[in-house]
Amino acid sequence: MAEVIVLDTPDDAGRFVAAHIAREVRANPEFTLGVATGSTPLPVYQALHAESEAGTDFTRLTAFALDEYVGLPVEHPESYRSVVDREVTVPLGLDPARVHVPDGSVEGIQTAGARYEAALEANGGVDLQLLGIGRTGHLGFNEPGSSFGSLTRVKTLTERTRIDNARFFDSLDQVPIHCVTQGLGTILRARHLVLLAFGEGKAEALAAAVEGPVSASMPGSAIQLHARVTVVVDRAAASELKFRDYYQWAQDHKPDWQGI
Ligand code: GLP
């Protein structure tokens, strides 16, 4: 079962996760971080920036993004390449050559998935994968029905996801319909998954992902197949969890040596 950590605010969660990542990076400067986009991981990136200002050196870190829109020019401010550069690469001083985002160009689409899988393999995989969860239960852009064995490939977004993401664009029409996303099988290969969720709007999907049943209809439930998962949420997102008293009990009795 995942370790579930409930904190008061998204900023507390961001600091908690960033402190863990910074410790890992100090121990292994060539750490590989899987980065997610959307609003959820932003408090982690802000806190990582603070860790960087406080002296942790992230310049040898490698990053792999989960997904990218198809057909959005990379220089578009909402392409995930632009988002990752703005929120992660520049503030943390990463080497741009070590920051990987799937190729969402129409010209490269036939081979984008295989090339991304090859790059992940050549790197030796991902040490820690940050994940948000969509209201449809998606991880990356793996919408309901995605195979648990799936690898990086083109997917079609649900209307729910397009409407949710329209807030980043001027209008719904501008939200692409297709994306290239790491598959659930790709995500499950990362050595540690850290799933974040904040706010009441995520409570239902979070509870379904963490407490099951395991089903391709709820892509987030794939995390239950992974041996090392940490779920870090605020109280609102935790509100539908059946076993939250137990999670709290485990936190209250967590030995210092345990880590996450
Ligand atoms: C986006 C991303 C996901 C993200 C999810 C939730 O569309 N592709 O990686 O986790 O949807 O987004 P948000 O964090 O903005 O709620």
Coordinates of N, CA and C in Angstrom, one line a residue, residues 24-124:
E24 N 18.1 13.7 -1.7 CA 18.5 12.6 -2.7 C 19.6 13.2 -3.7
V25 N 19.4 14.4 -4.1 CA 20.3 15.0 -5.1 C 21.6 15.3 -4.4
R26 N 21.6 15.7 -3.2 CA 22.9 15.9 -2.5 C 23.7 14.6 -2.4
A27 N 23.0 13.5 -2.2 CA 23.6 12.2 -2.1 C 24.0 11.7 -3.5
N28 N 23.3 12.0 -4.5 CA 23.5 11.6 -5.9 C 23.2 12.7 -6.8
P29 N 24.2 13.5 -7.1 CA 23.9 14.7 -8.0 C 23.4 14.4 -9.4
E30 N 23.6 13.1 -9.8 CA 23.2 12.7 -11.2 C 21.8 12.1 -11.1
F31 N 21.0 12.5 -10.1 CA 19.7 12.0 -9.9 C 18.8 12.3 -11.1
T32 N 17.8 11.4 -11.4 CA 16.9 11.6 -12.5 C 15.5 11.8 -11.9
L33 N 14.9 13.0 -12.2 CA 13.6 13.4 -11.6 C 12.6 13.4 -12.8
G34 N 11.5 12.7 -12.5 CA 10.4 12.7 -13.5 C 9.5 13.9 -13.1
V35 N 9.3 14.8 -14.0 CA 8.5 16.0 -13.7 C 7.1 16.0 -14.4
A36 N 6.2 16.5 -13.6 CA 4.8 16.6 -14.1 C 4.5 18.0 -14.3
T37 N 3.4 18.3 -15.1 CA 3.0 19.6 -15.4 C 1.6 19.8 -14.7
G38 N 0.9 20.9 -15.1 CA -0.3 21.2 -14.4 C 0.0 22.0 -13.2
S39 N -1.0 22.4 -12.4 CA -0.8 23.3 -11.3 C -0.3 22.6 -10.1
T40 N -0.6 21.3 -10.0 CA -0.3 20.5 -8.7 C 1.2 20.5 -8.3
P41 N 2.1 20.3 -9.2 CA 3.5 20.2 -8.7 C 4.2 21.6 -8.5
L42 N 3.5 22.7 -8.8 CA 4.1 24.0 -8.7 C 4.7 24.3 -7.3
P43 N 4.0 23.9 -6.2 CA 4.6 24.2 -4.9 C 5.9 23.4 -4.7
V44 N 6.0 22.2 -5.3 CA 7.3 21.5 -5.2 C 8.4 22.3 -5.9
Y45 N 8.1 22.8 -7.1 CA 9.1 23.5 -7.9 C 9.5 24.8 -7.2
Q46 N 8.5 25.4 -6.5 CA 8.9 26.7 -5.8 C 9.8 26.3 -4.6
A47 N 9.5 25.2 -3.9 CA 10.3 24.8 -2.8 C 11.7 24.3 -3.3
L48 N 11.7 23.6 -4.4 CA 13.0 23.2 -5.0 C 13.9 24.4 -5.3
H49 N 13.3 25.5 -5.8 CA 14.0 26.7 -6.1 C 14.6 27.2 -4.8
A50 N 13.8 27.2 -3.7 CA 14.4 27.6 -2.4 C 15.5 26.7 -1.9
E51 N 15.4 25.4 -2.2 CA 16.5 24.5 -1.8 C 17.8 24.9 -2.7
S52 N 17.5 25.2 -3.9 CA 18.7 25.6 -4.8 C 19.3 26.9 -4.3
E53 N 18.5 27.9 -3.9 CA 19.1 29.1 -3.3 C 19.8 28.9 -2.0
A54 N 19.3 27.9 -1.3 CA 20.0 27.5 0.0 C 21.2 26.7 -0.2
G55 N 21.6 26.4 -1.5 CA 22.9 25.7 -1.7 C 22.8 24.3 -2.3
T56 N 21.7 23.7 -2.5 CA 21.7 22.4 -3.2 C 22.0 22.6 -4.7
D57 N 22.9 21.8 -5.2 CA 23.3 22.0 -6.6 C 22.5 21.0 -7.5
F58 N 21.6 21.6 -8.4 CA 20.8 20.7 -9.2 C 21.3 20.7 -10.7
T59 N 22.5 21.2 -10.9 CA 23.0 21.4 -12.3 C 23.3 20.0 -13.0
R60 N 23.5 19.0 -12.2 CA 23.7 17.7 -12.9 C 22.5 16.8 -12.9
L61 N 21.4 17.3 -12.5 CA 20.1 16.6 -12.5 C 19.6 16.3 -13.9
T62 N 19.0 15.2 -14.1 CA 18.4 14.9 -15.4 C 16.9 14.9 -15.1
A63 N 16.1 15.5 -16.1 CA 14.6 15.5 -15.9 C 13.9 14.9 -17.1
F64 N 12.9 14.2 -16.9 CA 12.0 13.7 -17.9 C 10.6 14.1 -17.7
A65 N 10.0 14.7 -18.6 CA 8.6 15.1 -18.4 C 7.7 13.9 -18.8
L66 N 6.5 14.0 -18.2 CA 5.5 12.9 -18.5 C 4.9 13.0 -19.9
D67 N 4.6 14.2 -20.4 CA 3.8 14.3 -21.5 C 3.9 15.6 -22.3
E68 N 3.3 15.7 -23.4 CA 3.3 16.9 -24.2 C 2.1 16.9 -25.1
Y69 N 1.6 18.1 -25.4 CA 0.5 18.2 -26.4 C 1.0 18.0 -27.8
V70 N 0.2 17.4 -28.7 CA 0.5 17.3 -30.1 C 0.1 18.5 -30.9
G71 N 1.1 19.0 -31.7 CA 0.7 20.1 -32.6 C 0.8 21.5 -32.0
L72 N 1.2 21.6 -30.7 CA 1.4 23.0 -30.1 C 2.9 23.3 -30.4
P73 N 3.2 24.4 -31.0 CA 4.6 24.8 -31.2 C 5.3 24.8 -29.9
V74 N 6.6 24.3 -29.8 CA 7.3 24.2 -28.5 C 7.4 25.6 -27.9
E75 N 7.5 26.7 -28.7 CA 7.6 28.0 -28.1 C 6.3 28.6 -27.6
H76 N 5.2 27.8 -27.8 CA 3.9 28.3 -27.2 C 4.0 28.2 -25.7
P77 N 3.6 29.3 -25.0 CA 3.8 29.3 -23.5 C 3.2 28.1 -22.8
E78 N 2.2 27.4 -23.3 CA 1.5 26.3 -22.7 C 2.0 25.0 -23.2
S79 N 3.0 24.9 -24.1 CA 3.5 23.6 -24.4 C 4.2 23.1 -23.2
Y80 N 4.2 21.8 -23.0 CA 4.8 21.4 -21.7 C 6.3 21.6 -21.7
R81 N 6.9 21.7 -22.9 CA 8.4 22.0 -23.0 C 8.5 23.4 -22.4
S82 N 7.7 24.4 -22.8 CA 7.8 25.7 -22.2 C 7.5 25.7 -20.7
V83 N 6.5 25.0 -20.3 CA 6.2 25.0 -18.9 C 7.4 24.4 -18.0
V84 N 7.9 23.3 -18.5 CA 9.0 22.7 -17.8 C 10.2 23.6 -17.8
D85 N 10.5 24.3 -18.9 CA 11.7 25.2 -18.9 C 11.4 26.4 -17.9
R86 N 10.2 26.9 -17.9 CA 9.9 28.1 -17.1 C 9.9 27.7 -15.6
E87 N 9.3 26.5 -15.2 CA 9.1 26.2 -13.8 C 10.3 25.4 -13.2
V88 N 11.0 24.7 -14.1 CA 12.0 23.8 -13.5 C 13.4 24.1 -14.1
T89 N 13.6 24.0 -15.4 CA 14.9 24.1 -16.0 C 15.6 25.4 -15.6
V90 N 14.9 26.6 -15.8 CA 15.6 27.9 -15.6 C 15.7 28.1 -14.1
P91 N 14.7 28.0 -13.3 CA 14.9 28.3 -11.8 C 15.9 27.4 -11.1
L92 N 16.0 26.2 -11.5 CA 16.9 25.3 -10.8 C 18.3 25.2 -11.5
G93 N 18.4 26.0 -12.6 CA 19.7 26.0 -13.3 C 20.1 24.7 -13.9
L94 N 19.1 23.9 -14.4 CA 19.4 22.6 -15.0 C 20.1 22.8 -16.4
D95 N 20.8 21.8 -16.8 CA 21.4 21.8 -18.1 C 20.3 21.5 -19.1
P96 N 20.0 22.4 -20.0 CA 18.8 22.1 -20.9 C 19.0 20.8 -21.7
A97 N 20.3 20.4 -21.9 CA 20.5 19.1 -22.7 C 20.1 17.9 -21.9
R98 N 19.9 18.1 -20.5 CA 19.5 16.9 -19.7 C 18.0 17.0 -19.4
V99 N 17.3 17.9 -20.0 CA 15.8 18.0 -19.8 C 15.1 17.5 -21.0
H100 N 14.3 16.4 -20.8 CA 13.7 15.7 -21.9 C 12.1 15.9 -21.8
V101 N 11.5 16.2 -22.9 CA 10.1 16.3 -23.0 C 9.7 15.6 -24.3
P102 N 8.6 14.8 -24.3 CA 8.3 14.1 -25.6 C 8.1 15.1 -26.7
D103 N 8.4 14.6 -27.9 CA 8.3 15.4 -29.1 C 6.8 15.4 -29.6
G104 N 6.2 16.5 -29.5 CA 4.7 16.6 -29.9 C 4.6 17.2 -31.3
S105 N 5.7 17.3 -32.0 CA 5.5 17.9 -33.4 C 4.8 16.9 -34.3
V106 N 4.0 17.4 -35.2 CA 3.2 16.5 -36.1 C 4.2 15.7 -36.9
E107 N 5.3 16.3 -37.4 CA 6.3 15.7 -38.2 C 6.9 14.5 -37.5
G108 N 7.1 14.6 -36.2 CA 7.8 13.5 -35.5 C 6.9 12.5 -34.8
I109 N 5.6 12.6 -35.1 CA 4.7 11.9 -34.2 C 4.7 10.4 -34.3
Q110 N 5.1 9.9 -35.5 CA 5.1 8.4 -35.7 C 6.2 7.8 -34.8
T111 N 7.2 8.5 -34.5 CA 8.3 7.9 -33.8 C 8.5 8.5 -32.4
A112 N 7.7 9.4 -32.0 CA 7.9 10.2 -30.8 C 7.9 9.2 -29.6
G113 N 7.0 8.3 -29.5 CA 6.9 7.4 -28.4 C 8.2 6.5 -28.3
A114 N 8.6 5.9 -29.4 CA 9.7 5.0 -29.3 C 11.0 5.7 -29.0
R115 N 11.1 6.9 -29.5 CA 12.3 7.7 -29.2 C 12.4 8.1 -27.8
Y116 N 11.2 8.4 -27.2 CA 11.2 8.8 -25.8 C 11.6 7.6 -24.9
E117 N 11.0 6.4 -25.2 CA 11.3 5.2 -24.5 C 12.8 4.9 -24.5
A118 N 13.4 5.1 -25.8 CA 14.8 4.8 -25.9 C 15.6 5.8 -25.1
A119 N 15.2 7.0 -25.0 CA 16.0 8.0 -24.2 C 15.9 7.7 -22.7
L120 N 14.7 7.2 -22.3 CA 14.5 6.8 -20.9 C 15.4 5.6 -20.6
E121 N 15.4 4.7 -21.5 CA 16.2 3.5 -21.2 C 17.7 3.8 -21.2
A122 N 18.1 4.7 -22.2 CA 19.6 5.0 -22.3 C 20.0 5.7 -21.0
N123 N 19.1 6.4 -20.3 CA 19.4 7.2 -19.1 C 19.4 6.3 -17.9
G124 N 18.8 5.1 -18.0 CA 18.7 4.2 -16.9 C 17.5 4.4 -16.1

